[in-house]
XYZ file of C-alpha atoms in Angstrom:
498
model
C -10.829 -5.699 -27.389
C -11.765 -6.244 -23.742
C -13.590 -3.268 -22.211
C -13.091 -2.976 -18.453
C -16.438 -2.183 -16.769
C -17.281 -0.570 -13.456
C -18.877 -2.516 -10.599
C -21.822 -0.573 -9.202
C -24.460 -1.994 -6.863
C -23.388 -5.529 -7.674
C -23.622 -5.108 -11.450
C -20.884 -4.798 -14.070
C -21.653 -1.594 -15.949
C -20.166 -0.649 -19.304
C -19.744 3.088 -18.875
C -21.580 5.412 -21.234
C -18.460 7.585 -21.345
C -16.780 8.157 -24.692
C -13.456 8.527 -22.884
C -11.497 5.271 -22.853
C -7.962 4.668 -21.569
C -5.816 1.937 -23.167
C -4.419 -0.720 -20.831
C -1.098 -1.970 -22.162
C 1.358 -4.796 -21.555
C 4.519 -2.963 -20.439
C 6.720 -5.687 -21.924
C 5.793 -4.674 -25.482
C 3.322 -1.768 -25.063
C 0.579 -3.646 -26.892
C -2.959 -2.706 -25.878
C -4.591 -5.595 -23.993
C -7.810 -3.848 -22.879
C -9.590 -0.527 -22.795
C -10.763 1.138 -19.611
C -14.071 2.985 -19.731
C -13.887 6.053 -17.498
C -16.805 6.261 -15.079
C -19.105 9.219 -15.771
C -20.166 11.746 -13.144
C -23.674 10.264 -13.057
C -22.240 6.763 -12.614
C -19.989 7.986 -9.786
C -23.041 9.410 -8.031
C -24.836 6.107 -8.534
C -21.887 4.231 -6.988
C -21.860 6.502 -3.936
C -25.633 6.249 -3.539
C -25.401 2.467 -3.836
C -22.714 2.311 -1.146
C -24.668 4.661 1.108
C -27.837 2.576 0.824
C -25.954 -0.685 1.379
C -24.333 0.752 4.511
C -27.681 1.010 6.302
C -28.022 -2.777 6.238
C -24.360 -3.814 6.300
C -23.574 -1.885 9.494
C -26.198 -3.990 11.316
C -24.638 -7.285 10.231
C -22.861 -8.817 13.253
C -19.070 -8.657 13.154
C -18.908 -12.460 13.255
C -20.956 -12.675 10.042
C -18.778 -10.065 8.365
C -15.769 -12.152 9.409
C -17.274 -15.204 7.698
C -17.464 -13.272 4.425
C -13.751 -12.568 4.815
C -13.104 -16.256 5.538
C -14.821 -17.254 2.301
C -13.002 -14.484 0.467
C -9.536 -15.520 1.575
C -10.291 -19.077 0.531
C -11.341 -17.915 -2.940
C -8.231 -15.761 -3.217
C -6.074 -18.767 -2.406
C -7.913 -20.967 -4.898
C -7.462 -18.346 -7.643
C -4.007 -17.240 -6.492
C -2.106 -18.175 -9.654
C -4.878 -16.922 -11.932
C -4.789 -13.507 -10.249
C -0.988 -13.454 -10.462
C -1.129 -14.250 -14.185
C -3.543 -11.367 -14.809
C -1.330 -9.134 -12.692
C 1.774 -10.058 -14.688
C 0.027 -9.378 -17.990
C -0.751 -5.754 -17.115
C 2.252 -4.834 -14.930
C 5.021 -6.908 -16.510
C 6.008 -8.301 -13.111
C 7.696 -11.669 -13.019
C 5.358 -14.463 -11.984
C 7.172 -14.948 -8.671
C 6.869 -11.241 -7.889
C 3.195 -11.197 -8.912
C 2.441 -14.144 -6.637
C 4.096 -12.278 -3.771
C 1.907 -9.255 -4.515
C -1.230 -11.407 -4.252
C -0.088 -13.264 -1.146
C 0.713 -10.131 0.851
C -2.845 -9.003 0.139
C -4.277 -12.326 1.276
C -2.478 -11.856 4.597
C -4.459 -8.656 5.190
C -7.733 -10.446 4.417
C -6.764 -13.070 6.991
C -6.300 -10.278 9.515
C -9.737 -8.901 8.607
C -11.152 -12.305 9.595
C -10.239 -11.378 13.191
C -12.515 -8.342 13.143
C -14.812 -9.346 16.064
C -12.011 -9.059 18.610
C -10.672 -5.865 17.011
C -14.098 -4.202 17.288
C -14.245 -4.623 21.053
C -14.612 -1.471 23.108
C -13.566 -0.710 26.686
C -15.394 -0.732 30.025
C -14.829 0.684 33.467
C -17.143 0.084 36.418
C -17.773 2.729 39.100
C -15.959 5.620 37.419
C -17.986 7.570 39.960
C -20.385 6.273 42.568
C -22.964 4.144 40.824
C -21.772 5.240 37.365
C -20.241 2.967 34.705
C -18.561 3.960 31.436
C -18.151 1.799 28.355
C -17.381 2.324 24.690
C -18.471 0.851 21.374
C -16.626 0.901 18.059
C -18.932 1.686 15.156
C -18.369 2.045 11.388
C -18.166 5.390 9.600
C -20.146 4.901 6.391
C -18.926 5.091 2.789
C -15.132 4.915 2.395
C -12.982 5.532 -0.685
C -9.726 3.876 -1.762
C -7.427 5.240 -4.493
C -4.676 2.785 -5.358
C -1.460 2.886 -7.465
C -0.181 0.751 -10.317
C 2.739 -0.928 -8.570
C 0.791 -3.350 -6.322
C -2.635 -3.821 -7.950
C -3.517 -6.765 -5.673
C -1.839 -6.019 -2.357
C -2.770 -2.366 -1.931
C -6.507 -2.658 -2.727
C -6.494 -5.565 -0.270
C -4.864 -3.274 2.301
C -7.995 -1.152 2.126
C -11.411 -2.548 1.313
C -11.344 -5.809 3.350
C -10.485 -3.967 6.576
C -12.944 -1.154 5.904
C -15.780 -3.524 4.995
C -15.038 -5.908 7.874
C -15.469 -2.912 10.188
C -18.988 -2.463 8.829
C -18.395 0.220 6.202
C -19.117 0.137 2.492
C -16.416 0.959 -0.032
C -15.674 2.572 -3.375
C -12.397 1.499 -4.999
C -10.768 3.649 -7.696
C -7.800 1.536 -8.871
C -4.985 2.733 -11.090
C -6.060 3.197 -14.678
C -2.805 1.524 -15.745
C -3.648 -1.954 -14.407
C -7.361 -2.302 -13.561
C -7.792 -5.965 -14.536
C -6.369 -7.313 -11.275
C -8.599 -5.195 -8.992
C -11.641 -6.183 -11.052
C -10.789 -9.855 -10.485
C -10.474 -9.172 -6.745
C -13.916 -7.549 -6.786
C -15.429 -10.457 -8.718
C -14.210 -12.922 -6.099
C -15.422 -10.695 -3.272
C -18.915 -10.813 -4.754
C -18.646 -14.600 -4.986
C -17.691 -14.670 -1.291
C -21.162 -13.366 -0.439
C -20.724 -9.614 -0.163
C -24.127 -7.941 -0.604
C -24.772 -5.624 -3.542
C -23.345 -2.157 -3.065
C -20.941 -3.062 -0.278
C -18.004 -2.877 -2.716
C -18.134 -0.697 -5.823
C -15.300 -0.228 -8.338
C -15.073 2.873 -10.536
C -12.446 3.961 -13.055
C -10.751 7.029 -14.420
C -8.193 9.668 -13.582
C -7.986 13.046 -11.904
C -11.535 14.169 -12.768
C -13.103 11.073 -11.216
C -10.902 11.328 -8.115
C -11.738 15.002 -7.553
C -15.458 14.333 -7.915
C -15.304 11.588 -5.307
C -13.193 13.664 -2.928
C -15.870 16.361 -2.922
C -18.831 14.019 -2.508
C -20.374 14.749 0.914
C -21.454 11.131 1.453
C -17.880 9.791 1.477
C -16.496 9.802 5.010
C -12.895 8.586 4.681
C -10.229 8.370 1.975
C -7.266 5.991 1.699
C -4.557 6.675 -0.902
C -1.202 5.266 -1.973
C 0.864 7.010 -4.650
C 3.229 9.867 -5.388
C 3.974 12.858 -3.159
C 2.277 15.572 -5.270
C -0.885 13.513 -5.714
C -0.845 12.480 -2.057
C -0.624 16.100 -0.945
C -3.471 17.085 -3.274
C -5.706 14.242 -2.104
C -4.990 14.884 1.573
C -5.714 18.601 1.264
C -8.817 18.160 -0.883
C -10.225 15.414 1.325
C -9.663 17.273 4.578
C -10.929 20.542 3.084
C -14.114 18.596 2.400
C -14.238 17.382 6.016
C -13.146 13.788 5.392
C -10.677 11.590 7.157
C -7.632 10.852 5.027
C -4.627 8.558 5.117
C -2.261 9.244 2.221
C 0.849 7.142 1.705
C 3.266 8.977 -0.565
C 6.863 8.803 -1.811
C 10.064 7.588 -0.232
C 13.832 7.578 -0.366
C 14.759 4.531 1.655
C 18.283 4.051 2.999
C 20.080 0.883 4.023
C 23.019 1.443 6.373
C 25.826 -1.100 6.022
C 28.104 -1.566 9.032
C 31.556 -3.120 8.492
C 30.819 -5.902 11.016
C 27.852 -7.205 9.003
C 27.829 -10.379 6.935
C 29.124 -9.214 3.548
C 27.427 -11.820 1.392
C 24.099 -11.390 3.157
C 24.351 -7.644 2.646
C 25.142 -7.908 -1.057
C 22.440 -10.514 -1.749
C 19.811 -8.507 0.106
C 20.726 -5.170 -1.474
C 20.391 -6.583 -4.985
C 16.794 -7.702 -4.492
C 15.803 -4.720 -2.356
C 17.092 -2.160 -4.864
C 16.107 -3.518 -8.287
C 13.425 -6.093 -7.466
C 10.090 -5.222 -9.118
C 12.169 -2.873 -11.326
C 12.548 -0.616 -8.280
C 8.855 0.257 -8.442
C 8.245 -0.148 -4.722
C 7.661 2.608 -2.202
C 9.753 0.481 0.184
C 12.605 -0.213 -2.263
C 16.116 0.451 -0.979
C 17.346 3.150 -3.345
C 20.269 4.397 -1.215
C 22.986 2.204 0.323
C 25.043 3.983 2.987
C 28.361 2.204 3.520
C 29.990 2.898 6.878
C 33.787 2.766 7.171
C 35.490 -0.195 5.550
C 32.236 -1.639 4.208
C 32.651 0.709 1.227
C 35.095 -1.862 -0.150
C 32.082 -4.094 -0.911
C 30.590 -1.714 -3.494
C 32.561 -3.353 -6.311
C 31.257 -6.845 -5.517
C 27.732 -5.487 -5.163
C 28.009 -3.892 -8.598
C 29.171 -7.142 -10.172
C 26.211 -9.040 -8.751
C 23.789 -6.341 -9.934
C 25.413 -6.480 -13.373
C 24.383 -10.144 -13.588
C 20.700 -9.412 -12.950
C 18.718 -9.337 -16.206
C 15.189 -8.058 -16.772
C 12.855 -10.397 -18.610
C 9.358 -11.588 -19.370
C 6.887 -12.553 -16.665
C 7.187 -16.308 -17.333
C 10.990 -16.364 -17.609
C 12.147 -17.928 -14.354
C 15.646 -16.538 -14.867
C 14.402 -12.937 -15.094
C 15.305 -10.729 -12.162
C 12.483 -8.284 -12.781
C 10.167 -7.007 -15.496
C 9.735 -3.727 -17.366
C 8.717 -0.353 -16.020
C 4.994 0.333 -16.149
C 4.946 2.813 -19.061
C 7.103 4.635 -21.626
C 6.683 7.785 -19.517
C 8.033 6.002 -16.444
C 10.984 4.708 -18.461
C 11.767 8.173 -19.803
C 11.728 9.651 -16.287
C 14.165 7.023 -15.021
C 16.482 7.470 -18.011
C 16.415 11.235 -17.513
C 17.387 10.905 -13.855
C 20.204 8.470 -14.706
C 21.595 10.999 -17.187
C 21.227 13.789 -14.645
C 23.192 11.744 -12.119
C 26.049 11.433 -14.607
C 25.884 15.142 -15.424
C 26.038 16.072 -11.730
C 29.246 14.095 -11.221
C 28.121 10.819 -9.666
C 30.174 7.817 -10.797
C 28.015 5.405 -12.817
C 29.544 2.021 -12.019
C 27.043 0.180 -14.190
C 24.527 1.711 -16.570
C 21.367 -0.146 -17.550
C 19.962 2.675 -19.687
C 20.605 0.921 -22.983
C 19.178 -2.468 -22.020
C 16.979 -4.014 -24.718
C 15.328 -7.396 -24.261
C 16.581 -9.762 -26.928
C 13.205 -11.409 -27.451
C 11.178 -11.200 -30.648
C 8.305 -8.754 -30.266
C 9.471 -7.331 -26.939
C 12.391 -5.110 -27.935
C 10.236 -1.988 -27.554
C 9.049 -2.662 -24.020
C 9.759 -0.324 -21.123
C 13.067 -1.943 -20.238
C 15.753 -0.456 -18.008
C 18.579 -2.580 -16.623
C 20.122 -2.376 -13.151
C 22.077 0.854 -12.636
C 24.549 1.628 -9.856
C 25.951 5.019 -8.850
C 28.806 5.723 -6.441
C 30.090 9.054 -5.078
C 26.522 10.299 -4.657
C 26.047 13.433 -2.542
C 22.986 14.915 -0.867
C 22.756 17.845 -3.289
C 22.282 15.591 -6.336
C 18.864 15.157 -7.884
C 19.283 11.354 -8.017
C 19.503 11.452 -4.226
C 16.753 13.981 -3.634
C 14.100 12.494 -5.929
C 12.389 9.132 -5.770
C 13.616 7.499 -8.985
C 11.148 4.578 -8.891
C 13.345 2.474 -11.129
C 16.125 -0.142 -10.838
C 18.736 2.391 -9.703
C 20.891 2.169 -6.555
C 22.781 5.162 -5.168
C 25.831 4.337 -3.024
C 27.094 6.777 -0.394
C 29.911 6.488 2.146
C 30.335 7.815 5.691
C 32.869 7.162 8.438
C 30.612 6.451 11.428
C 27.178 5.202 12.418
C 26.423 8.661 13.845
C 27.037 10.216 10.418
C 24.782 7.624 8.794
C 21.963 8.362 11.240
C 22.322 12.115 10.670
C 22.247 11.575 6.879
C 19.058 9.510 6.988
C 17.368 11.887 9.420
C 18.080 14.892 7.187
C 16.136 13.281 4.371
C 12.543 14.584 4.120
C 11.094 11.082 3.661
C 10.564 8.495 6.355
C 8.957 5.414 4.876
C 11.454 2.620 5.539
C 15.092 2.024 6.392
C 17.352 -0.837 7.381
C 20.667 -1.487 9.057
C 22.927 -4.467 8.527
C 25.144 -5.186 11.529
C 26.278 -7.910 13.922
C 26.151 -5.478 16.851
C 23.051 -5.381 19.011
C 24.188 -2.040 20.429
C 24.502 -0.494 16.964
C 21.139 -1.904 15.931
C 19.417 -0.550 19.023
C 21.019 2.872 18.651
C 19.862 2.985 15.043
C 16.282 1.884 15.679
C 15.959 4.320 18.577
C 17.458 7.425 16.957
C 16.319 7.051 13.360
C 13.378 9.244 12.282
C 11.764 6.703 9.987
C 8.535 4.820 10.542
C 9.605 1.286 9.571
C 13.010 -0.091 10.485
C 14.635 -3.351 9.445
C 17.533 -4.925 11.326
C 19.279 -7.259 8.888
C 15.972 -7.133 6.981
C 16.189 -5.001 3.822
C 12.506 -4.168 3.212
C 10.731 -4.016 6.588
C 7.103 -4.130 5.450
C 5.229 -5.347 8.535
C 2.813 -8.247 8.594
C -0.829 -7.146 8.836
C -1.290 -7.522 12.586
C 1.028 -4.495 12.773
C 0.396 -1.305 10.787
C 2.284 0.172 7.822
C 3.768 3.255 9.492
C 5.562 5.681 7.173
C 6.667 9.044 8.622
C 7.428 12.589 7.465
C 6.727 13.327 3.791
C 6.014 9.663 3.147
C 2.644 9.933 4.888
C -0.090 12.510 5.346
C -2.629 11.688 8.005
C -2.847 10.330 11.533
C -3.784 6.653 11.355
C -1.996 4.157 9.100
C -2.963 1.165 6.952
C -4.023 -2.271 8.182
C -3.402 -3.609 11.690
C -5.056 -1.928 14.679
C -4.625 1.551 13.235
C -6.788 0.654 10.230
C -9.651 -0.327 12.534
C -9.362 3.037 14.264
C -9.241 4.845 10.924
C -12.372 3.155 9.591
C -14.451 3.491 12.785
C -15.781 5.928 15.353
C -15.778 5.330 19.096
C -18.993 5.926 21.002
C -18.563 6.304 24.760
C -21.532 5.726 27.075
C -21.700 6.862 30.702
C -24.611 5.234 32.563
C -26.254 5.556 35.981
C -29.190 3.484 37.245
C -30.862 4.775 40.376
C -31.393 2.189 43.073
C -34.715 3.647 44.151
C -36.082 2.488 40.770
C -35.683 -1.109 41.915
C -39.103 -2.496 43.093
C -39.206 -3.082 46.835
C -40.895 -6.449 46.510
C -42.932 -8.694 44.219
C -46.137 -7.381 42.710
C -48.767 -10.014 43.412
C -51.649 -8.255 41.633
C -52.442 -7.435 38.039
C -52.221 -3.717 38.732
C -49.178 -1.919 37.367
C -46.887 -0.050 39.720
């Protein structure tokens, strides 16, 4: 049985802990590895290693740090399919979906290659007579990243490449449910030339996270995960005087106007709602049909009915299993609750079983569609995080905007329309951080930032893009005056000092 080690000060360390966590293949729940939880002493060693490495790494010119990122992105591309295969084995994602996970992370590394220009400060001459002011951007120190199971390549790559390119050192605590992918990312980063201690990877659960959050040598914390955990991490980190950016849950709406292209709408809603088994914080879990567009719900349901879950290497599979039996049980419970509360279940994927020898007991849930959903229902209020789409109807765009704005989450939303006026009204009035216009899942490319709002985010500065540079750095402002009477009046022609 493979034992997943920690990476501390450039060495793979088999933890001395007696507490191991099984890593399973969600398609059949077979154990594929065991994760050794990092002990308290090993956590302290990782932090000390990162702190010591920072003293040298912060002095490395930004151009040299960029070259490490250049080598890293090349290695990631060379090993792209290998990483995606590992990712599929521990998440159950289809191979196409896994490759997308890896590629979106590579895009962030490519942005980190531009770090010299992003680290430029500002200057102003003669802010007062004979006085100039200029600023420098400098790294913080040791940074911490806590990442979720659903994107084990992309989300770690949101964090440590940007932080390290800025001159910081980093401790990554990946999800205990799929640690093999992050360990492969760390292995390649070492091959790219990162010095020992610049990136450390530790493992475990709540105890390890709490210990790191209270460590005085960690300056900033990045997190992606659920709302309760995000709130806990944000509060604990800030109570311990750390910067924190915590990306939490979502309930993302897509508003469908009757003037939109029906087939484009239906095709996009299918992938956006049940793709990756709905285990995306940017998944569209609520479709809001405006006016006559509600007549399309039947056709949408029929297309969703045709989508079948399957194994990672089945090219006909629409998506894979849920990550764990516990996740499956939560989704099934919410589906049943939706029925009990009076929503109309147009298609129920609760009983789906994969007809494949050895995989019948995986964490399978088929596409599920509800109509007649109201705001007081639990299936609307909670993030289901499964392949479930809730359909709602309103009469006007104004009602749709009011509905979305009443929701406590603000991660992503989209509108499908042929009207520029409707699109502009929606993007201007909607209280959501990321808006798609005829784009179902508006995750920005890495030269912009990932900007969730409301209860989808706790913090001030967001992930990747320019905001990430600000999050992982401090600004030092210098105001300078040089007195003219210090300038020598003429050449000194003797050996005497003046």
